């Protein structure tokens, strides 16, 4: 789950390489929980919270670059919604000369991995 807004939840499938955030109602979640079509599972990315990335490591540079690219998008709630995300990503792509595909990849990873970029 990314956030709760009113009677809605914004969430993302953490197992899909092509997933984007989706809006569902709290009523839907309650219904799916009761009929057991929705179940709590362990976070497959929880291990990332304890992984220390060494200063100067290639992984750290990639992570920091990704964060720098998408950080300005994260202040806009519209980035979570299909209708608002496209124009924001397009504008950021033009500002940074970064392909939209790359920005979407970094957004997806950020959301799927708990909405954090761990600093060490």
Short mmCIF file of C-alpha atoms in Angstrom, two decimals:
data_model
loop_
_atom_site.label_atom_id
_atom_site.label_comp_id
_atom_site.label_asym_id
_atom_site.label_seq_id
_atom_site.Cartn_x
_atom_site.Cartn_y
_atom_site.Cartn_z
CA UNK A 1 0.00 0.00 0.00
CA UNK A 2 1.34 3.41 -0.92
CA UNK A 3 -1.21 5.64 0.80
CA UNK A 4 -4.78 5.92 2.06
CA UNK A 5 -6.78 8.89 0.83
CA UNK A 6 -10.36 9.20 2.04
CA UNK A 7 -12.13 5.94 1.26
CA UNK A 8 -9.47 4.87 -1.21
CA UNK A 9 -6.15 3.05 -1.07
CA UNK A 10 -3.35 3.48 -3.57
CA UNK A 11 -1.28 0.33 -3.93
CA UNK A 12 1.03 -1.47 -6.34
CA UNK A 13 1.69 -5.09 -7.22
CA UNK A 14 5.19 -5.69 -5.86
CA UNK A 15 5.71 -8.79 -7.98
CA UNK A 16 5.11 -7.30 -11.44
CA UNK A 17 7.87 -5.66 -13.46
CA UNK A 18 5.18 -3.70 -15.35
CA UNK A 19 2.97 -2.67 -12.42
CA UNK A 20 1.79 0.85 -11.74
CA UNK A 21 -0.02 2.23 -8.75
CA UNK A 22 -3.75 1.54 -8.66
CA UNK A 23 -6.64 3.06 -6.74
CA UNK A 24 -9.05 0.73 -4.96
CA UNK A 25 -11.76 1.42 -2.41
CA UNK A 26 -11.47 0.47 1.23
CA UNK A 27 -14.78 -1.33 0.75
CA UNK A 28 -13.17 -3.52 -1.93
CA UNK A 29 -10.27 -4.36 0.35
CA UNK A 30 -12.65 -5.26 3.16
CA UNK A 31 -14.68 -7.47 0.82
CA UNK A 32 -11.59 -9.20 -0.59
CA UNK A 33 -10.23 -9.77 2.91
CA UNK A 34 -13.49 -11.32 4.08
CA UNK A 35 -13.79 -13.65 1.09
CA UNK A 36 -10.04 -14.42 1.41
CA UNK A 37 -9.16 -13.41 -2.14
CA UNK A 38 -6.81 -10.87 -0.55
CA UNK A 39 -4.28 -12.09 1.97
CA UNK A 40 -1.39 -10.52 3.81
CA UNK A 41 1.98 -11.81 2.65
CA UNK A 42 5.55 -11.12 3.65
CA UNK A 43 7.26 -8.18 1.97
CA UNK A 44 9.71 -9.69 -0.50
CA UNK A 45 11.80 -6.50 -0.42
CA UNK A 46 12.02 -6.10 3.37
CA UNK A 47 15.63 -7.25 3.32
CA UNK A 48 16.56 -4.01 1.53
CA UNK A 49 15.99 -2.05 4.76
CA UNK A 50 19.08 -3.64 6.29
CA UNK A 51 21.35 -3.72 3.25
CA UNK A 52 24.21 -1.27 3.55
CA UNK A 53 25.48 0.05 0.24
CA UNK A 54 29.15 0.96 0.32
CA UNK A 55 30.24 4.51 -0.50
CA UNK A 56 31.31 4.67 -4.15
CA UNK A 57 29.69 1.34 -5.06
CA UNK A 58 28.03 1.10 -8.45
CA UNK A 59 24.73 0.09 -6.82
CA UNK A 60 24.82 3.23 -4.66
CA UNK A 61 25.42 5.46 -7.67
CA UNK A 62 22.52 3.85 -9.53
CA UNK A 63 20.25 4.19 -6.49
CA UNK A 64 21.20 7.82 -5.85
CA UNK A 65 20.82 8.73 -9.52
CA UNK A 66 17.37 7.12 -9.61
CA UNK A 67 16.31 8.99 -6.51
CA UNK A 68 17.57 12.28 -7.88
CA UNK A 69 15.63 11.73 -11.10
CA UNK A 70 12.26 10.96 -9.49
CA UNK A 71 12.42 12.99 -6.24
CA UNK A 72 10.70 16.02 -7.82
CA UNK A 73 7.84 13.76 -8.97
CA UNK A 74 7.23 12.33 -5.50
CA UNK A 75 5.95 15.62 -4.09
CA UNK A 76 2.92 15.40 -6.38
CA UNK A 77 0.09 13.09 -5.33
CA UNK A 78 -0.89 13.02 -9.02
CA UNK A 79 2.18 10.84 -9.65
CA UNK A 80 0.25 7.99 -8.01
CA UNK A 81 -2.69 8.33 -10.40
CA UNK A 82 -2.72 7.14 -14.00
CA UNK A 83 -4.29 10.39 -15.23
CA UNK A 84 -1.72 12.65 -13.58
CA UNK A 85 1.45 10.59 -13.85
CA UNK A 86 1.99 10.89 -17.62
CA UNK A 87 2.29 14.68 -17.82
CA UNK A 88 4.57 14.78 -14.76
CA UNK A 89 6.87 12.09 -16.16
CA UNK A 90 6.89 13.74 -19.58
CA UNK A 91 7.91 17.10 -18.10
CA UNK A 92 10.64 15.49 -15.97
CA UNK A 93 11.87 13.56 -19.00
CA UNK A 94 12.24 16.79 -20.93
CA UNK A 95 13.97 18.54 -18.00
CA UNK A 96 16.54 15.79 -17.51
CA UNK A 97 16.79 14.29 -21.02
CA UNK A 98 15.98 10.96 -19.38
CA UNK A 99 13.74 8.52 -21.25
CA UNK A 100 10.25 8.24 -19.76
CA UNK A 101 10.74 4.47 -19.57
CA UNK A 102 13.65 4.99 -17.16
CA UNK A 103 11.65 7.36 -14.97
CA UNK A 104 8.75 4.91 -14.84
CA UNK A 105 11.16 2.12 -13.88
CA UNK A 106 12.58 4.17 -11.00
CA UNK A 107 9.08 5.15 -9.81
CA UNK A 108 7.95 1.53 -9.90
CA UNK A 109 10.98 0.35 -7.95
CA UNK A 110 10.54 3.11 -5.39
CA UNK A 111 6.90 2.19 -4.80
CA UNK A 112 7.47 -1.56 -4.85
CA UNK A 113 10.35 -1.35 -2.40
CA UNK A 114 8.50 0.51 0.33
CA UNK A 115 8.75 4.13 -0.86
CA UNK A 116 12.25 4.57 0.47
CA UNK A 117 15.72 5.15 -0.83
CA UNK A 118 17.95 3.96 1.95
CA UNK A 119 20.84 6.30 2.68
CA UNK A 120 23.96 4.85 4.23
#
